[in-house]
Short mmCIF file of C-alpha atoms in Angstrom, two decimals:
data_model
loop_
_atom_site.label_atom_id
_atom_site.label_comp_id
_atom_site.label_asym_id
_atom_site.label_seq_id
_atom_site.Cartn_x
_atom_site.Cartn_y
_atom_site.Cartn_z
CA ASP A 37 -85.20 3.62 -34.18
CA THR A 38 -84.56 3.99 -30.47
CA ALA A 39 -86.83 1.68 -28.49
CA VAL A 40 -86.70 3.49 -25.13
CA SER A 41 -85.53 7.08 -25.27
CA GLN A 42 -85.06 9.41 -22.34
CA THR A 43 -84.13 13.08 -22.21
CA PRO A 44 -82.00 14.79 -21.24
CA LYS A 45 -78.93 12.54 -21.25
CA TYR A 46 -77.11 14.86 -18.85
CA LEU A 47 -78.60 17.15 -16.22
CA VAL A 48 -76.44 19.40 -14.06
CA THR A 49 -78.29 21.66 -11.64
CA GLN A 50 -78.16 23.38 -8.28
CA MET A 51 -79.45 21.95 -5.03
CA GLY A 52 -83.01 23.02 -4.37
CA ASN A 53 -84.06 23.24 -8.02
CA ASP A 54 -86.91 21.30 -9.63
CA LYS A 55 -86.24 19.22 -12.73
CA SER A 56 -87.97 16.73 -15.02
CA ILE A 57 -86.80 13.73 -17.02
CA LYS A 58 -88.88 12.43 -19.92
CA CYS A 59 -89.16 8.89 -21.23
CA GLU A 60 -90.86 7.43 -24.27
CA GLN A 61 -91.02 3.87 -25.59
CA ASN A 62 -92.07 2.85 -29.12
CA LEU A 63 -92.26 -0.89 -28.40
CA GLY A 64 -95.98 -0.98 -27.65
CA HIS A 65 -95.25 -2.20 -24.11
CA ASP A 66 -97.78 -1.95 -21.30
CA THR A 67 -95.35 -1.50 -18.40
CA MET A 68 -92.76 1.20 -17.74
CA TYR A 69 -90.27 1.73 -14.92
CA TRP A 70 -87.91 4.22 -13.36
CA TYR A 71 -84.69 2.94 -11.80
CA LYS A 72 -81.92 4.75 -9.94
CA GLN A 73 -78.31 3.56 -10.35
CA ASP A 74 -75.94 4.86 -7.71
CA SER A 75 -72.20 5.43 -7.91
CA LYS A 76 -71.59 1.78 -7.00
CA LYS A 77 -73.67 0.70 -10.01
CA PHE A 78 -76.48 -0.68 -7.87
CA LEU A 79 -79.74 -0.54 -9.85
CA LYS A 80 -82.85 -0.04 -7.73
CA ILE A 81 -86.47 0.15 -8.81
CA MET A 82 -88.25 3.40 -7.97
CA PHE A 83 -91.60 3.20 -9.74
CA SER A 84 -93.47 1.07 -12.20
CA TYR A 85 -96.62 1.81 -14.17
CA ASN A 86 -98.83 -0.61 -16.02
CA ASN A 87 -101.20 0.93 -18.58
CA LYS A 88 -100.79 4.36 -16.91
CA GLU A 89 -101.59 2.94 -13.46
CA LEU A 90 -99.03 3.12 -10.63
CA ILE A 91 -98.06 -0.41 -9.59
CA ILE A 92 -94.87 0.01 -7.59
CA ASN A 93 -93.68 2.91 -5.43
CA GLU A 94 -90.56 1.73 -3.65
CA THR A 95 -90.54 4.09 -0.64
CA VAL A 96 -89.21 6.90 -2.77
CA PRO A 97 -89.33 10.41 -1.19
CA ASN A 98 -92.44 12.28 -2.27
CA ARG A 99 -90.19 14.88 -3.90
CA PHE A 100 -90.17 12.38 -6.77
CA SER A 101 -93.41 12.36 -8.75
CA PRO A 102 -93.86 10.15 -11.79
CA LYS A 103 -96.49 10.90 -14.37
CA SER A 104 -97.73 8.68 -17.20
CA PRO A 105 -99.88 10.62 -19.70
CA ASP A 106 -100.25 7.47 -21.82
CA LYS A 107 -98.72 4.01 -21.76
CA ALA A 108 -95.89 5.04 -24.10
CA HIS A 109 -94.65 7.80 -21.81
CA LEU A 110 -93.43 7.91 -18.22
CA ASN A 111 -91.94 11.16 -16.96
CA LEU A 112 -90.22 11.81 -13.65
CA HIS A 113 -90.39 15.17 -11.88
CA ILE A 114 -88.11 15.87 -8.95
CA ASN A 115 -88.70 18.77 -6.56
CA SER A 116 -86.16 20.42 -4.25
CA LEU A 117 -83.18 18.45 -5.53
CA GLU A 118 -80.68 17.24 -2.93
CA LEU A 119 -77.04 16.20 -3.20
CA GLY A 120 -78.02 12.58 -2.63
CA ASP A 121 -80.18 12.62 -5.75
CA SER A 122 -77.04 12.59 -7.90
CA ALA A 123 -77.16 9.32 -9.83
CA VAL A 124 -78.02 7.84 -13.21
CA TYR A 125 -81.76 7.43 -13.71
CA PHE A 126 -82.92 4.75 -16.13
CA CYS A 127 -86.27 4.38 -17.75
CA ALA A 128 -87.28 0.87 -18.87
CA SER A 129 -90.26 -0.91 -20.36
CA SER A 130 -91.56 -4.45 -20.64
CA GLN A 131 -94.46 -6.02 -22.47
CA ALA A 132 -96.20 -6.82 -19.20
CA LEU A 133 -95.53 -6.95 -15.48
CA PRO A 134 -92.39 -9.00 -14.61
CA ARG A 135 -94.18 -11.87 -12.93
CA GLY A 136 -92.29 -14.38 -14.99
CA ASN A 137 -89.61 -13.82 -17.52
CA GLN A 138 -90.53 -10.53 -19.16
CA PRO A 139 -87.38 -8.88 -20.52
CA GLN A 140 -86.94 -5.24 -19.68
CA HIS A 141 -85.69 -2.74 -22.28
CA PHE A 142 -83.70 0.15 -20.87
CA GLY A 143 -83.01 3.65 -22.10
CA ASP A 144 -79.45 5.01 -22.06
CA GLY A 145 -79.93 6.83 -18.75
CA THR A 146 -79.99 10.41 -17.52
CA ARG A 147 -76.93 11.43 -15.55
CA LEU A 148 -78.09 13.84 -12.86
CA SER A 149 -75.45 15.86 -11.03
CA ILE A 150 -76.40 18.16 -8.17
CA LEU A 151 -73.99 21.00 -7.43
CA THR B 501 -77.94 -6.63 2.87
CA GLN B 502 -78.85 -7.22 -0.75
CA LEU B 503 -81.24 -9.92 -1.86
CA LEU B 504 -78.91 -10.96 -4.70
CA GLU B 505 -75.17 -11.11 -4.05
CA GLN B 506 -72.85 -11.07 -7.04
CA SER B 507 -69.22 -12.10 -6.99
CA PRO B 508 -66.62 -11.08 -7.75
CA GLN B 509 -67.31 -7.33 -7.74
CA PHE B 510 -64.42 -6.66 -10.13
CA LEU B 511 -62.59 -8.91 -12.55
CA SER B 512 -59.68 -7.93 -14.76
CA ILE B 513 -58.36 -10.63 -17.06
CA GLN B 514 -56.35 -11.12 -20.24
CA GLU B 515 -57.96 -11.83 -23.58
CA GLY B 516 -58.42 -15.57 -24.06
CA GLU B 517 -58.92 -16.46 -20.39
CA ASN B 518 -62.04 -18.10 -19.00
CA LEU B 519 -64.09 -16.68 -16.13
CA THR B 520 -67.16 -17.33 -14.03
CA VAL B 521 -69.42 -14.80 -12.36
CA TYR B 522 -71.78 -15.84 -9.57
CA CYS B 523 -75.18 -14.63 -8.43
CA ASN B 524 -76.37 -15.99 -5.08
CA SER B 525 -79.38 -15.58 -2.82
CA SER B 526 -81.10 -17.24 0.09
CA SER B 527 -84.44 -16.62 -1.66
CA VAL B 528 -86.10 -18.60 -4.42
CA PHE B 529 -86.79 -16.86 -7.71
CA SER B 530 -89.35 -17.78 -10.35
CA SER B 531 -86.84 -16.70 -12.99
CA LEU B 532 -83.49 -15.03 -13.23
CA GLN B 533 -82.13 -12.73 -15.90
CA TRP B 534 -78.63 -11.64 -16.84
CA TYR B 535 -77.97 -8.21 -18.31
CA ARG B 536 -74.81 -6.55 -19.63
CA GLN B 537 -74.34 -2.81 -19.33
CA GLU B 538 -71.69 -0.87 -21.24
CA PRO B 539 -70.48 2.60 -20.18
CA GLY B 540 -72.97 5.33 -21.05
CA GLU B 541 -75.71 2.88 -21.95
CA GLY B 542 -78.55 1.03 -20.28
CA PRO B 543 -78.49 -2.68 -19.39
CA VAL B 544 -79.24 -5.10 -22.24
CA LEU B 545 -80.78 -8.50 -21.60
CA LEU B 546 -78.54 -11.48 -22.35
CA VAL B 547 -80.66 -14.39 -21.16
CA THR B 548 -83.53 -15.51 -18.95
CA VAL B 549 -83.45 -18.81 -17.05
CA VAL B 550 -86.64 -20.22 -15.64
CA THR B 551 -86.23 -23.91 -14.72
CA GLY B 552 -84.06 -25.15 -11.86
CA GLY B 553 -80.88 -26.71 -13.28
CA GLU B 554 -81.40 -25.05 -16.65
CA VAL B 555 -78.32 -24.34 -18.77
CA LYS B 556 -78.39 -21.87 -21.66
CA LYS B 557 -75.60 -21.05 -24.08
CA LEU B 558 -75.12 -17.84 -25.99
CA LYS B 559 -71.99 -18.26 -28.16
CA ARG B 560 -69.10 -18.20 -25.64
CA LEU B 561 -71.40 -17.46 -22.68
CA THR B 562 -72.92 -20.27 -20.61
CA PHE B 563 -75.63 -19.51 -18.05
CA GLN B 564 -76.81 -21.90 -15.37
CA PHE B 565 -79.72 -21.68 -12.95
CA GLY B 566 -79.27 -23.54 -9.68
CA ASP B 567 -81.41 -26.59 -8.97
CA ALA B 568 -83.15 -24.79 -6.09
CA ARG B 569 -83.59 -21.61 -8.16
CA LYS B 570 -81.64 -19.56 -5.61
CA ASP B 571 -78.45 -18.97 -7.56
CA SER B 572 -77.01 -18.65 -11.04
CA SER B 573 -73.66 -18.49 -12.78
CA LEU B 574 -72.33 -17.00 -15.97
CA HIS B 575 -69.25 -18.60 -17.54
CA ILE B 576 -67.39 -16.91 -20.38
CA THR B 577 -64.97 -18.95 -22.47
CA ALA B 578 -62.00 -17.29 -24.19
CA ALA B 579 -62.95 -13.78 -23.12
CA GLN B 580 -62.55 -10.96 -25.61
CA PRO B 581 -62.21 -7.18 -25.10
CA GLY B 582 -65.77 -6.82 -26.41
CA ASP B 583 -66.99 -8.73 -23.34
CA THR B 584 -65.93 -5.82 -21.13
CA GLY B 585 -68.83 -4.37 -19.19
CA LEU B 586 -70.99 -4.56 -16.09
CA TYR B 587 -72.83 -7.86 -15.71
CA LEU B 588 -76.03 -7.74 -13.69
CA CYS B 589 -78.22 -10.56 -12.51
CA ALA B 590 -81.88 -9.84 -11.72
CA GLY B 591 -84.46 -12.06 -10.09
CA ALA B 592 -88.24 -12.06 -10.37
CA GLN B 593 -90.09 -13.12 -7.25
CA GLY B 594 -93.59 -12.68 -8.58
CA GLY B 595 -94.00 -9.33 -6.83
CA ASN B 596 -94.26 -7.41 -10.07
CA LYS B 597 -90.67 -6.30 -9.94
CA LEU B 598 -87.12 -7.34 -10.70
CA VAL B 599 -84.49 -7.24 -7.97
CA PHE B 600 -80.99 -6.56 -9.26
CA GLY B 601 -77.65 -7.66 -7.88
CA ALA B 602 -74.88 -5.09 -7.43
CA GLY B 603 -73.12 -6.30 -10.55
CA THR B 604 -69.70 -7.57 -11.62
CA ILE B 605 -67.44 -5.21 -13.53
CA LEU B 606 -65.46 -7.19 -16.09
CA ARG B 607 -62.47 -5.80 -17.91
CA VAL B 608 -60.81 -7.88 -20.62
CA LYS B 609 -57.38 -6.63 -21.67
CA SER B 610 -55.97 -7.29 -25.13
#
């Protein structure tokens, strides 16, 4: 059983298009995240949700809109895709907010390539 | 400038050698985690250190948290090809998020 699953695994699309990435966790966790990993492997937080409530929005362009229909799902919609959006996007979850030592469980990533 | 600096960025060694990876910051962290990421997969947690000076061992991997909780190291003894991957440190500052270092890419040749 996959703990954190995200789809699609690969996404190749034209500049200017709108696309969505879906994420689901079956761990019963309260908190979910979206991270962006660039070509240099730097992993940066984009958003986090706790029990469907937005907790962190790390100055991400408003072309990126997360949506959490329930605490097991956190989807990411991206409007008007730009070349600089090419990266690997990771969804993650943790039992609670990472104030202390909460481990985060990551999906396998969505590789987004903008042509 | 990144909050967590990892060194070295790349490390290529022969099977059986020892190595140490460093994670440094000028900031204090309430805890620090180490993750390993293999190609095509997401990061997987290896360990969490919480107390200054704490040392944790995971088979051939030894993790240490600095006394001032600003830095950490990961030492691997007798490295094996299966240790190949990207090693990431991540610090929690109590602001509801983890801050990741840029990672160390380790390649162990057989």
